[in-house]
Coordinates of C-alpha atoms in Angstrom, one line a residue:
Chain A
M1 CA -22.7 -7.8 -67.3
E2 CA -20.3 -4.9 -66.8
I3 CA -20.5 -2.8 -63.5
F4 CA -19.5 0.7 -63.8
I5 CA -18.4 3.1 -61.0
T6 CA -19.8 6.5 -61.6
G7 CA -19.3 8.5 -58.4
Y8 CA -17.1 8.4 -55.4
G9 CA -16.8 10.2 -52.1
L10 CA -14.8 9.7 -48.9
I11 CA -14.0 11.4 -45.5
S12 CA -11.1 10.4 -43.3
S13 CA -8.5 11.9 -41.1
I14 CA -6.4 12.9 -44.3
G15 CA -9.1 14.7 -45.9
I16 CA -12.7 15.2 -47.1
G17 CA -13.2 14.3 -50.6
A18 CA -10.9 12.7 -53.1
D19 CA -8.8 15.7 -54.0
E20 CA -7.8 16.5 -50.4
T21 CA -7.1 12.9 -49.7
I22 CA -5.0 12.4 -52.7
L23 CA -3.0 15.5 -51.9
S24 CA -2.3 14.3 -48.4
L25 CA -1.2 10.8 -49.7
R26 CA 1.1 12.5 -52.4
N27 CA 2.5 14.7 -49.7
E28 CA 2.8 11.8 -47.2
K29 CA 0.9 13.7 -44.7
S30 CA -0.4 11.6 -42.0
G31 CA -3.7 12.1 -40.3
I32 CA -2.8 10.1 -37.2
T33 CA -2.4 12.2 -34.2
K34 CA -3.1 12.1 -30.4
G35 CA -6.8 11.8 -30.0
S36 CA -8.9 14.8 -29.0
N37 CA -11.7 13.0 -27.1
D38 CA -11.7 11.9 -23.5
F39 CA -11.6 8.3 -24.6
S40 CA -8.9 8.8 -27.4
S41 CA -6.5 11.2 -25.9
K42 CA -4.1 8.5 -24.6
Y43 CA -3.6 7.1 -28.2
L44 CA -2.5 7.9 -31.7
V45 CA -5.7 7.8 -33.7
G46 CA -6.9 8.8 -37.3
E47 CA -9.6 11.0 -36.1
I48 CA -11.6 13.6 -38.3
K49 CA -10.7 16.9 -36.6
F50 CA -14.3 18.2 -36.8
S51 CA -17.1 17.8 -34.3
D52 CA -20.5 16.5 -35.3
N53 CA -22.0 19.9 -35.3
E54 CA -19.4 21.4 -37.4
L55 CA -19.6 18.7 -40.0
K56 CA -23.5 19.0 -40.0
E57 CA -23.4 22.7 -40.6
R58 CA -20.7 22.5 -43.3
F59 CA -22.6 19.8 -45.2
G60 CA -26.1 21.1 -44.4
I61 CA -27.2 17.9 -42.7
M62 CA -30.5 18.3 -40.6
Q63 CA -31.1 14.9 -39.4
N64 CA -30.5 13.8 -35.8
C65 CA -28.0 11.1 -36.1
S66 CA -25.0 9.1 -34.8
R67 CA -21.5 10.1 -36.0
T68 CA -21.3 6.9 -37.8
A69 CA -24.4 7.8 -40.0
L70 CA -23.2 11.4 -40.3
L71 CA -19.7 10.5 -41.8
G72 CA -21.7 8.1 -44.1
M73 CA -24.0 10.9 -45.3
I74 CA -21.0 13.1 -46.1
A75 CA -19.2 10.4 -48.2
A76 CA -22.3 9.1 -49.8
K77 CA -23.6 12.6 -50.7
Q78 CA -20.3 13.3 -52.6
A79 CA -20.4 9.9 -54.3
F80 CA -24.1 10.7 -55.5
E81 CA -23.2 14.3 -56.7
G82 CA -24.5 14.7 -60.3
H83 CA -26.9 11.8 -59.8
S84 CA -30.5 12.4 -59.4
I85 CA -33.5 10.1 -58.3
S86 CA -35.5 8.8 -61.2
E87 CA -38.4 6.4 -61.5
E88 CA -36.6 4.8 -64.3
I89 CA -33.6 3.8 -62.4
K90 CA -34.1 1.2 -59.7
T91 CA -31.8 2.8 -57.1
G92 CA -30.6 1.2 -53.7
L93 CA -28.1 1.8 -51.0
I94 CA -25.9 -0.8 -49.3
S95 CA -23.8 0.5 -46.4
S96 CA -21.7 -1.3 -44.0
T97 CA -20.6 -0.6 -40.5
S98 CA -19.2 -2.4 -37.5
V99 CA -20.1 0.0 -34.7
G100 CA -23.2 1.4 -36.1
G101 CA -24.6 4.0 -33.5
M102 CA -22.3 2.8 -30.7
D103 CA -20.8 6.4 -30.5
V104 CA -24.3 7.4 -29.2
S105 CA -25.2 4.4 -27.1
E106 CA -21.8 4.3 -25.2
K107 CA -22.3 7.8 -24.0
E108 CA -25.8 7.0 -22.7
F109 CA -24.8 3.8 -21.2
R110 CA -21.9 5.3 -19.3
K111 CA -24.4 8.0 -17.9
Y112 CA -26.8 5.2 -16.9
L113 CA -24.0 3.2 -15.2
Q114 CA -22.5 6.2 -13.5
D115 CA -25.6 8.1 -12.4
G116 CA -28.5 5.8 -13.2
K117 CA -29.8 8.5 -15.6
Q118 CA -30.0 8.1 -19.4
D119 CA -32.0 9.5 -22.3
L120 CA -33.6 6.2 -23.6
S121 CA -34.6 7.9 -26.8
Q122 CA -31.0 8.1 -27.9
Y123 CA -30.7 4.4 -28.3
K124 CA -32.7 4.7 -31.5
H125 CA -29.5 5.2 -33.2
H126 CA -27.9 2.1 -31.9
S127 CA -28.9 -0.4 -34.7
S128 CA -26.6 -0.4 -37.6
G129 CA -29.5 -0.7 -40.1
V130 CA -30.8 2.8 -38.9
S131 CA -27.6 4.5 -39.9
S132 CA -28.0 3.2 -43.4
E133 CA -31.7 4.2 -43.6
Q134 CA -30.7 7.6 -42.6
I135 CA -28.0 7.7 -45.3
A136 CA -30.6 6.6 -47.9
K137 CA -33.0 9.3 -46.7
E138 CA -30.2 12.0 -47.0
L139 CA -29.8 11.0 -50.7
G140 CA -33.5 10.7 -51.4
I141 CA -33.2 6.9 -52.0
K142 CA -36.5 5.2 -51.3
G143 CA -35.8 1.8 -52.7
F144 CA -33.7 -1.0 -51.2
V145 CA -31.5 -0.5 -48.3
N146 CA -29.2 -3.0 -46.7
T147 CA -26.3 -2.9 -44.2
I148 CA -23.5 -5.4 -44.0
S149 CA -21.5 -5.9 -40.9
T150 CA -18.4 -8.1 -41.3
A151 CA -15.7 -6.3 -39.5
C152 CA -12.7 -5.2 -41.7
S153 CA -14.3 -6.7 -44.9
S154 CA -17.6 -4.8 -44.5
A155 CA -17.3 -2.1 -47.1
A156 CA -15.8 -4.6 -49.7
N157 CA -18.6 -7.0 -49.2
A158 CA -21.1 -4.1 -49.7
L159 CA -19.4 -3.5 -53.1
M160 CA -19.7 -7.2 -53.9
M161 CA -23.3 -7.3 -52.9
G162 CA -24.2 -4.3 -55.0
A163 CA -22.6 -5.6 -58.0
R164 CA -24.4 -9.0 -57.7
M165 CA -27.7 -7.2 -57.2
I166 CA -27.2 -5.2 -60.4
Q167 CA -26.2 -8.4 -62.3
S168 CA -29.3 -10.0 -61.2
G169 CA -31.5 -7.2 -62.4
M170 CA -32.8 -6.4 -59.0
L171 CA -31.2 -2.8 -59.0
D172 CA -29.9 -0.6 -61.8
R173 CA -27.8 1.6 -59.6
V174 CA -26.6 1.2 -56.1
V175 CA -24.6 3.5 -53.7
V176 CA -22.2 1.1 -51.8
G177 CA -19.6 1.7 -49.1
G178 CA -19.1 1.8 -45.5
T179 CA -18.8 4.0 -42.4
D180 CA -17.5 3.8 -38.9
A181 CA -17.0 6.5 -36.2
L182 CA -14.3 6.1 -33.6
T183 CA -15.7 4.9 -30.4
S184 CA -14.5 4.2 -26.9
F185 CA -15.9 0.7 -27.6
T186 CA -13.5 0.0 -30.3
I187 CA -10.5 1.6 -28.5
N188 CA -11.2 -0.4 -25.5
G189 CA -11.7 -3.6 -27.6
F190 CA -8.5 -3.4 -29.6
K191 CA -6.7 -2.4 -26.3
S192 CA -8.0 -5.7 -24.7
L193 CA -6.7 -7.6 -27.7
M194 CA -3.4 -6.0 -27.1
I195 CA -2.5 -5.2 -30.7
F196 CA -2.2 -1.4 -30.4
D197 CA 1.1 0.2 -31.4
E198 CA 1.7 3.1 -29.1
D199 CA 3.5 4.7 -31.8
W200 CA 2.5 5.2 -35.5
C201 CA 1.7 1.9 -37.1
K202 CA 4.1 0.5 -39.6
P203 CA 2.5 -1.9 -42.1
F204 CA 4.8 -4.5 -43.7
D205 CA 7.8 -3.1 -41.7
N206 CA 10.1 -5.4 -39.8
S207 CA 9.5 -3.4 -36.6
R208 CA 5.7 -3.6 -36.9
K209 CA 4.0 -3.9 -33.5
G210 CA 0.4 -3.3 -34.1
L211 CA -2.3 -1.0 -35.4
N212 CA -3.7 2.5 -34.8
L213 CA -7.5 3.1 -34.9
G214 CA -9.4 5.7 -36.9
E215 CA -12.8 6.8 -38.3
G216 CA -14.2 7.5 -41.9
A217 CA -16.5 6.6 -44.6
G218 CA -16.3 5.8 -48.3
F219 CA -18.9 5.2 -50.9
V220 CA -19.1 4.7 -54.6
V221 CA -22.0 4.5 -57.0
L222 CA -22.3 1.3 -59.1
E223 CA -24.5 1.3 -62.3
S224 CA -25.5 -1.0 -65.1
E225 CA -25.0 0.2 -68.6
K226 CA -28.7 1.0 -68.9
S227 CA -28.7 3.0 -65.8
M228 CA -25.6 4.9 -67.0
Q229 CA -27.5 5.9 -70.3
L230 CA -30.2 7.3 -68.1
S231 CA -28.2 9.0 -65.5
K232 CA -25.7 10.4 -68.1
Q233 CA -22.9 9.9 -65.7
K234 CA -19.4 9.0 -66.8
A235 CA -17.7 5.7 -65.6
V236 CA -14.5 6.3 -63.8
A237 CA -13.8 2.6 -63.7
N238 CA -15.3 -1.0 -63.8
L239 CA -15.7 -3.2 -61.0
S240 CA -14.7 -6.5 -62.5
G241 CA -14.1 -9.1 -60.0
W242 CA -14.7 -10.0 -56.4
S243 CA -14.8 -12.8 -54.0
N244 CA -15.4 -13.5 -50.3
A245 CA -13.9 -16.5 -48.6
S246 CA -13.6 -17.4 -45.0
D247 CA -10.2 -18.1 -43.4
A248 CA -12.0 -20.2 -40.7
F249 CA -8.8 -20.2 -38.6
H250 CA -9.4 -18.2 -35.6
Q251 CA -12.0 -15.7 -34.3
T252 CA -9.4 -12.8 -34.4
A253 CA -6.3 -14.1 -36.0
S254 CA -5.4 -14.9 -39.6
S255 CA -4.0 -18.3 -40.6
P256 CA -0.1 -18.2 -41.1
D257 CA -0.6 -19.2 -44.8
G258 CA -3.5 -16.8 -45.4
Q259 CA -5.8 -19.5 -46.8
G260 CA -8.8 -17.3 -46.8
A261 CA -7.1 -14.4 -48.6
Q262 CA -5.7 -17.0 -51.2
L263 CA -9.0 -18.3 -51.9
S264 CA -10.7 -15.0 -52.3
M265 CA -7.9 -13.6 -54.6
T266 CA -8.0 -16.7 -56.7
E267 CA -11.8 -16.4 -57.1
A268 CA -11.8 -12.6 -57.8
L269 CA -9.4 -13.1 -60.6
K270 CA -11.4 -15.9 -62.0
V271 CA -14.7 -13.7 -61.7
A272 CA -12.9 -10.9 -63.6
G273 CA -11.3 -13.3 -66.1
L274 CA -7.8 -12.1 -65.3
T275 CA -4.6 -13.8 -64.5
P276 CA -2.1 -12.6 -61.6
D277 CA 0.0 -11.0 -64.3
D278 CA -2.8 -8.6 -65.1
I279 CA -2.8 -7.0 -61.6
D280 CA -0.7 -3.9 -61.6
Y281 CA -1.1 -2.8 -57.8
I282 CA -2.4 -4.4 -54.6
N283 CA -3.9 -2.5 -51.9
A284 CA -3.4 -4.6 -48.8
H285 CA -5.2 -4.8 -45.6
G286 CA -1.9 -4.1 -43.9
T287 CA -3.1 -3.5 -40.4
A288 CA 0.6 -3.5 -39.1
T289 CA 0.0 -6.4 -36.7
P290 CA 2.7 -9.1 -37.1
N291 CA 0.1 -11.8 -37.6
N292 CA -1.9 -10.0 -40.3
D293 CA 0.8 -8.7 -42.4
L294 CA 2.6 -12.2 -42.3
S295 CA -0.7 -14.0 -43.4
E296 CA -1.3 -11.5 -46.1
S297 CA 2.3 -11.6 -47.5
Q298 CA 2.1 -15.3 -47.6
A299 CA -1.2 -15.2 -49.5
I300 CA 0.2 -12.7 -52.0
K301 CA 3.4 -14.8 -52.5
S302 CA 1.3 -18.0 -53.1
I303 CA -0.7 -16.2 -55.8
F304 CA 1.8 -13.9 -57.5
K305 CA 4.8 -16.2 -57.1
E306 CA 7.9 -14.4 -58.5
N307 CA 6.0 -11.5 -60.0
I308 CA 4.5 -9.6 -57.1
P309 CA 3.2 -6.4 -58.2
P310 CA 3.7 -3.2 -56.0
F311 CA 1.7 -3.5 -52.9
S312 CA 1.2 -1.2 -50.0
S313 CA -1.1 -0.3 -47.2
T314 CA -1.8 3.5 -46.5
K315 CA -2.6 2.7 -42.8
A316 CA 0.6 4.6 -41.9
L317 CA -1.0 7.8 -43.2
Q318 CA -4.7 7.2 -42.8
V319 CA -6.4 4.7 -40.5
I320 CA -9.9 3.7 -41.2
L321 CA -10.9 1.0 -38.9
W322 CA -12.5 -2.0 -40.3
L323 CA -13.6 -0.8 -43.7
H324 CA -10.9 1.0 -45.6
R325 CA -10.7 -0.7 -48.9
V326 CA -13.1 1.3 -50.8
E327 CA -11.3 4.6 -50.2
L328 CA -8.0 3.2 -51.1
K329 CA -9.1 2.0 -54.5
L330 CA -10.2 5.6 -55.2
F331 CA -6.8 6.9 -54.9
F332 CA -5.7 5.0 -57.8
R333 CA -8.7 5.9 -59.8
F334 CA -9.6 2.3 -60.2
L335 CA -7.0 1.6 -62.8
Q336 CA -7.7 -2.1 -62.4
L337 CA -10.1 -2.9 -59.7
T338 CA -10.2 -6.4 -58.5
M339 CA -11.7 -6.8 -55.0
D340 CA -10.4 -9.4 -52.8
I341 CA -11.8 -10.0 -49.4
C342 CA -10.7 -12.3 -46.7
I343 CA -13.0 -12.4 -43.9
R344 CA -10.6 -12.6 -40.9
I345 CA -12.2 -15.0 -38.4
Chain B
M1 CA -37.8 -21.4 -57.4
Y2 CA -35.1 -21.7 -54.5
Y3 CA -35.7 -25.1 -52.9
I4 CA -35.5 -25.7 -49.2
H5 CA -33.6 -28.8 -48.3
T6 CA -33.7 -28.6 -44.5
I7 CA -34.6 -26.3 -41.7
S8 CA -33.6 -26.0 -38.1
S9 CA -35.1 -23.5 -35.5
I10 CA -34.6 -22.9 -31.9
S11 CA -37.5 -20.8 -30.6
N12 CA -40.0 -20.2 -27.8
Q13 CA -41.8 -23.2 -29.4
D14 CA -40.9 -26.8 -29.2
S15 CA -39.4 -26.4 -32.7
F16 CA -35.9 -28.2 -32.7
R17 CA -35.9 -31.6 -34.5
N18 CA -39.7 -31.2 -34.9
N19 CA -41.0 -32.4 -38.3
D20 CA -44.0 -30.4 -38.2
V21 CA -43.7 -27.2 -36.3
Y22 CA -47.0 -25.9 -37.7
S23 CA -49.1 -28.6 -36.0
S24 CA -47.5 -28.3 -32.7
L25 CA -47.8 -24.4 -32.5
R26 CA -48.8 -23.2 -29.1
K27 CA -49.2 -19.7 -27.4
F28 CA -45.9 -18.1 -26.4
D29 CA -44.7 -19.4 -23.1
A30 CA -43.6 -16.3 -21.0
E31 CA -41.8 -18.6 -18.5
N32 CA -39.1 -19.7 -20.9
D33 CA -37.3 -17.7 -23.5
V34 CA -36.5 -20.6 -25.7
V35 CA -37.0 -24.4 -25.8
A36 CA -33.3 -25.2 -26.0
P37 CA -31.8 -28.4 -27.0
D38 CA -28.8 -30.0 -25.1
Y39 CA -26.2 -27.8 -26.6
K40 CA -23.3 -30.2 -25.4
E41 CA -24.3 -32.5 -28.2
F42 CA -23.1 -29.9 -30.7
I43 CA -20.5 -27.7 -29.0
P44 CA -17.5 -29.0 -26.8
R45 CA -18.2 -28.1 -23.2
N46 CA -15.2 -25.7 -22.7
A47 CA -16.1 -23.6 -25.8
L48 CA -20.0 -23.7 -24.8
R49 CA -19.2 -21.9 -21.6
R50 CA -18.1 -18.8 -23.4
L51 CA -20.8 -18.7 -25.9
S52 CA -23.8 -16.3 -25.5
P53 CA -27.3 -17.7 -26.3
I54 CA -27.4 -16.2 -29.8
L55 CA -24.1 -18.0 -30.7
R56 CA -25.3 -21.3 -29.1
M57 CA -28.5 -21.1 -31.0
G58 CA -27.1 -20.0 -34.4
L59 CA -24.3 -22.5 -34.3
T60 CA -26.4 -25.4 -33.2
C61 CA -29.0 -24.8 -35.9
A62 CA -26.3 -24.5 -38.5
M63 CA -24.6 -27.8 -37.3
E64 CA -28.0 -29.5 -37.3
C65 CA -28.6 -28.3 -40.9
Q66 CA -25.0 -29.5 -41.9
K67 CA -25.9 -32.9 -40.4
N68 CA -28.9 -33.2 -42.6
T69 CA -27.0 -32.0 -45.9
N70 CA -24.6 -34.2 -47.6
A71 CA -22.3 -31.7 -49.1
E72 CA -20.5 -28.9 -47.3
F73 CA -22.2 -25.5 -47.5
D74 CA -20.8 -23.3 -50.3
S75 CA -22.3 -20.1 -48.8
I76 CA -23.2 -19.1 -45.3
V77 CA -25.4 -16.1 -44.9
V78 CA -26.6 -14.8 -41.6
G79 CA -29.1 -12.0 -40.7
T80 CA -29.3 -10.4 -37.3
A81 CA -31.0 -7.1 -36.6
L82 CA -29.5 -6.3 -33.0
G83 CA -26.6 -9.0 -33.0
C84 CA -24.9 -10.2 -30.0
L85 CA -26.5 -7.9 -27.4
K86 CA -25.4 -9.8 -24.3
D87 CA -21.6 -9.5 -25.0
T88 CA -22.1 -6.0 -26.3
E89 CA -23.7 -5.0 -22.9
K90 CA -21.1 -7.0 -21.1
F91 CA -18.1 -5.3 -22.8
L92 CA -19.7 -1.9 -22.4
T93 CA -20.1 -2.5 -18.7
N94 CA -16.6 -4.0 -18.3
F95 CA -14.7 -1.1 -19.8
I96 CA -16.9 1.7 -18.2
T97 CA -16.6 0.3 -14.7
S98 CA -13.2 -1.4 -14.8
T99 CA -10.4 0.3 -13.0
S100 CA -7.8 -2.0 -14.4
D101 CA -5.7 -1.5 -17.6
F102 CA -6.4 -5.0 -18.5
L103 CA -9.7 -6.2 -19.9
S104 CA -10.8 -9.6 -21.1
P105 CA -11.2 -9.4 -24.8
T106 CA -13.7 -12.3 -25.0
A107 CA -16.9 -10.1 -24.8
F108 CA -15.4 -7.6 -27.4
I109 CA -14.5 -10.3 -29.8
Q110 CA -18.0 -11.9 -29.6
S111 CA -19.9 -8.6 -29.6
T112 CA -19.8 -8.1 -33.5
H113 CA -22.6 -9.1 -35.5
N114 CA -20.5 -11.4 -37.8
T115 CA -19.5 -13.5 -34.7
I116 CA -22.5 -15.7 -35.5
G117 CA -21.3 -16.4 -39.1
G118 CA -17.8 -16.6 -37.9
Q119 CA -18.5 -19.2 -35.3
I120 CA -20.4 -21.2 -37.8
S121 CA -17.6 -21.3 -40.3
L122 CA -15.1 -22.1 -37.5
G123 CA -17.3 -24.8 -36.1
L124 CA -17.8 -26.4 -39.5
S125 CA -14.2 -25.6 -40.7
N126 CA -16.0 -24.0 -43.7
H127 CA -14.0 -21.7 -46.0
S128 CA -16.8 -20.6 -48.2
Y129 CA -18.5 -17.3 -48.9
N130 CA -19.5 -15.9 -45.4
M131 CA -21.9 -12.8 -45.0
T132 CA -23.7 -11.0 -42.3
H133 CA -26.7 -8.6 -43.0
T134 CA -28.1 -6.4 -40.4
Q135 CA -31.2 -4.3 -41.5
N136 CA -33.6 -4.1 -38.5
N137 CA -36.8 -6.0 -39.0
L138 CA -35.8 -7.0 -42.6
S139 CA -32.5 -8.6 -41.7
F140 CA -33.7 -12.1 -42.6
E141 CA -35.3 -11.0 -45.8
V142 CA -32.1 -9.3 -47.1
S143 CA -30.1 -12.4 -46.1
L144 CA -32.6 -14.5 -48.1
I145 CA -32.1 -12.2 -51.1
D146 CA -28.3 -12.7 -50.8
A147 CA -28.8 -16.5 -50.6
M148 CA -30.9 -16.5 -53.7
L149 CA -28.2 -14.7 -55.5
C150 CA -25.7 -17.2 -54.4
I151 CA -27.9 -19.9 -56.1
N152 CA -28.1 -17.7 -59.1
D153 CA -24.3 -17.5 -59.0
G154 CA -24.1 -21.4 -59.1
K155 CA -23.9 -22.2 -55.5
K156 CA -25.5 -25.5 -54.5
N157 CA -26.1 -25.7 -50.7
V158 CA -26.5 -22.3 -49.2
L159 CA -27.0 -21.9 -45.4
V160 CA -29.1 -18.8 -44.7
G161 CA -30.7 -17.9 -41.4
A162 CA -31.2 -15.3 -38.9
A163 CA -30.9 -15.0 -35.0
E164 CA -31.7 -12.6 -32.2
E165 CA -31.1 -12.7 -28.5
K166 CA -33.0 -10.6 -25.9
I167 CA -31.5 -8.9 -23.0
P168 CA -33.6 -7.4 -20.1
F169 CA -32.2 -3.9 -21.1
L170 CA -34.4 -4.0 -24.2
E171 CA -37.7 -3.9 -22.2
N172 CA -36.7 -0.2 -21.4
L173 CA -37.0 0.4 -25.1
Q174 CA -40.5 -1.0 -25.6
P175 CA -42.6 0.2 -27.3
N176 CA -41.0 3.4 -28.6
I177 CA -37.7 2.1 -30.1
V178 CA -38.3 -1.6 -30.2
A179 CA -41.5 -1.6 -32.1
D180 CA -44.6 -3.6 -30.7
T181 CA -45.5 -4.6 -27.2
H182 CA -45.4 -8.4 -27.5
P183 CA -43.1 -9.9 -24.9
L184 CA -39.5 -9.9 -25.9
A185 CA -37.9 -13.2 -27.0
S186 CA -35.0 -15.0 -28.6
G187 CA -34.8 -17.3 -31.5
A188 CA -32.8 -18.6 -34.4
S189 CA -34.0 -20.3 -37.7
F190 CA -31.7 -21.7 -40.5
F191 CA -32.3 -23.0 -43.9
V192 CA -30.4 -24.9 -46.5
L193 CA -31.4 -23.5 -50.0
T194 CA -30.4 -25.8 -52.9
D195 CA -30.5 -25.8 -56.6
E196 CA -31.9 -29.4 -56.5
K197 CA -35.7 -29.9 -56.8
K198 CA -37.4 -30.4 -53.5
S199 CA -41.1 -30.4 -52.7
I200 CA -41.2 -26.9 -51.3
G201 CA -39.2 -23.7 -52.1
I202 CA -39.1 -19.9 -51.8
K203 CA -40.6 -18.3 -54.8
K204 CA -40.0 -14.7 -54.2
V205 CA -38.7 -12.4 -51.5
D206 CA -39.1 -8.5 -51.2
A207 CA -37.6 -6.1 -48.8
L208 CA -39.4 -2.8 -49.3
F209 CA -38.8 0.7 -47.6
N210 CA -40.9 3.8 -47.5
I211 CA -44.1 1.9 -48.3
Q212 CA -47.5 3.8 -48.2
S213 CA -49.9 0.8 -48.1
V214 CA -49.2 -2.7 -46.9
E215 CA -52.3 -4.0 -48.6
N216 CA -51.4 -2.5 -52.0
E217 CA -47.8 -3.8 -51.8
I218 CA -49.1 -7.2 -51.0
K219 CA -51.4 -7.2 -54.0
R220 CA -48.6 -5.9 -56.3
F221 CA -46.1 -8.6 -55.0
L222 CA -48.7 -11.3 -55.6
A223 CA -49.6 -10.0 -59.1
T224 CA -45.9 -10.2 -60.2
E225 CA -46.5 -14.0 -59.6
N226 CA -49.9 -14.0 -61.1
L227 CA -51.5 -14.6 -57.9
T228 CA -54.2 -12.8 -55.9
V229 CA -55.0 -12.8 -52.3
N230 CA -57.5 -15.7 -53.0
D231 CA -54.6 -18.0 -53.9
I232 CA -52.8 -17.8 -50.6
D233 CA -53.6 -20.8 -48.4
L234 CA -52.0 -19.4 -45.4
V235 CA -50.7 -15.9 -44.4
L236 CA -48.3 -15.6 -41.3
T237 CA -48.2 -12.0 -40.4
S238 CA -46.6 -9.7 -37.7
N239 CA -49.4 -7.2 -37.8
N240 CA -53.1 -6.9 -38.8
I241 CA -53.6 -6.8 -42.6
E242 CA -56.8 -5.3 -44.0
L243 CA -57.3 -8.1 -46.6
S244 CA -59.2 -11.3 -46.1
F245 CA -57.1 -14.3 -46.4
E246 CA -58.2 -18.0 -46.1
K247 CA -56.2 -18.5 -43.0
T248 CA -54.1 -16.3 -40.9
I249 CA -51.6 -16.8 -38.2
H250 CA -50.1 -13.9 -36.2
Y251 CA -46.8 -15.4 -35.6
L252 CA -45.5 -13.0 -32.9
Q253 CA -48.1 -14.6 -30.7
H254 CA -46.0 -17.7 -30.9
T255 CA -42.5 -16.5 -31.2
G256 CA -42.7 -13.5 -29.0
L257 CA -41.1 -10.3 -30.2
H258 CA -37.7 -10.3 -32.0
Y259 CA -36.7 -8.7 -35.2
S260 CA -36.0 -12.0 -37.2
A261 CA -39.3 -13.7 -36.1
S262 CA -40.2 -13.8 -39.8
A263 CA -37.6 -16.6 -40.2
F264 CA -39.5 -18.7 -37.9
A265 CA -42.7 -17.8 -39.6
T266 CA -41.0 -19.2 -43.0
H267 CA -40.2 -22.5 -41.1
V268 CA -43.9 -22.7 -40.0
G269 CA -45.1 -21.9 -43.5
H270 CA -42.8 -24.6 -44.9
D271 CA -44.3 -27.1 -42.5
F272 CA -47.7 -26.1 -43.3
L273 CA -47.2 -26.7 -47.1
K274 CA -45.5 -30.1 -46.2
S275 CA -48.5 -31.5 -44.3
N276 CA -51.5 -29.9 -46.0
P277 CA -53.2 -29.7 -49.4
A278 CA -52.1 -26.2 -50.0
N279 CA -49.9 -24.4 -52.7
N280 CA -49.2 -20.8 -51.5
V281 CA -47.9 -19.3 -48.1
L282 CA -47.1 -15.7 -47.6
V283 CA -45.1 -14.3 -44.8
V284 CA -45.8 -10.7 -44.0
N285 CA -43.2 -8.8 -41.9
H286 CA -44.5 -5.3 -41.1
L287 CA -42.9 -4.9 -37.7
C288 CA -41.4 -1.4 -38.3
N289 CA -43.4 1.5 -39.7
D290 CA -42.9 1.9 -43.3
K291 CA -40.7 -1.3 -44.0
L292 CA -42.2 -4.5 -45.3
G293 CA -40.9 -7.9 -45.9
L294 CA -42.9 -10.3 -48.1
I295 CA -41.9 -14.1 -48.6
L296 CA -43.8 -16.3 -50.8
L297 CA -43.4 -20.1 -50.3
Q298 CA -44.7 -22.6 -52.7
K299 CA -44.9 -26.3 -53.5
G300 CA -42.3 -27.2 -56.0

């Protein structure tokens, strides 16, 4: 069964919406700057330069929510534009996040540790599932809601889960993607791993040293053919292949030969019924850590041999921590979309 | 039908390596969080030291399931509502109170939800599909849906389960944010679904949102399988339901409160079907307001 993509939306440090984002990429405008929060001011980060209140006002969002949920609502609303809720179309939402409402929890917990005072009601935002339920509410989706949390591969896994649910007939249409706000928790976490570049990150460059962190959200709408006839939306692309495999090498590092990435690319091509020669472009994870880029390069070489298509990582311009793939595919208008996922463990 | 090959649970009950969890059910024991097996049998001592309770439970149940399954799992699906709380709290405390520029990364690495699935794939050297779902009280149900899709996709031995760990901090959030007033608890239950015929299986799973009436949803759910309330031999439920069933177990009285307790209830339902002349068991999970999880177990 064919899976159609009939809407997309995104927000990141290089723009709100596809047009702004594409313009920034074309002009090689980077969104990575010195952070503006207390916790980010020492680092180069891909921050969205608007406060929660500014964003809520601009996009007419009334819900009391975490920044993670807010960014998700903005991107998902863009993606769902032109669509409407209908009894005849079984519609769901599958979001993904790594930090969930940590941006709220960490502020309260800091107050608690420092002055013993906290607003306990704020912890209602902590659970990742809550952010997805709020995004669904913002779109008026009352059906199936799910949240995936698999670090860097989260959003790609959400696309895959959505496509499989449509194929099984459980859903006709599903809004899928991911969202993560920049938090002190993640900055300190990656600092403890010592894989930050104090300068701009340099994916696939000989002098690469590490990553920059960022925030953002990206969503697409997946539909079956039947759903598309009812929603009257136009397909911008198909989602034709996907796979998820585990590297099972190390909790935070990739294997030197990129076994997980090899397995998932091979299977994704199989699901799509394509060969490596059919692929015109690869958008890589390209975190700019020496370990990732080596592993990924080896995996690409082993699949594509002598005929490696152009590949790149846009991390140098726009950093979206942990779930960047959805947005990237949009920039290329899904000319040929083959999802590949390697869960980095 | 999605057949169940084997199950492993660690809970407040004496459930680990117990062939009939249903018959040995007792009231919740507030003195102990879980009846833990000797983890050293499963996890090397130096690794064990670093693993939080949720990781110990998840990994041990998964390894026990693998031991009882001839082939390697070709999918691993994990559900958790709140994930690795102990390491999350630890890392928060570390970086907020630390005056040093150097932090140990262990708690951070082990704080993400997918650490459970990651540890399982590492522990079993398993390269297959690996997924983590987190949807509040319906985390186990959405994981089951994924596992069933895996079987539809042609997978043959799918590991699916859910795990939660309690931390004292959660008591602050009862009953407003963490629903319900049962004593908090931890637990993990893992199942192997297979395409091969077995005596008991999962017939249907639903994860429902924005529901109006639990009773109507249950009737509608059963009707899709041509069943009525009278056909259900045992219902395992998180809350009171205004329907009269033949036999009812309020499972939170046995598990204590955690968001994936319906996974343990499914284990109990399986063992009930195994040892009784009965055909249908329904697990009703209505822990959170307008959300409802329904799992129908049947004899094969």
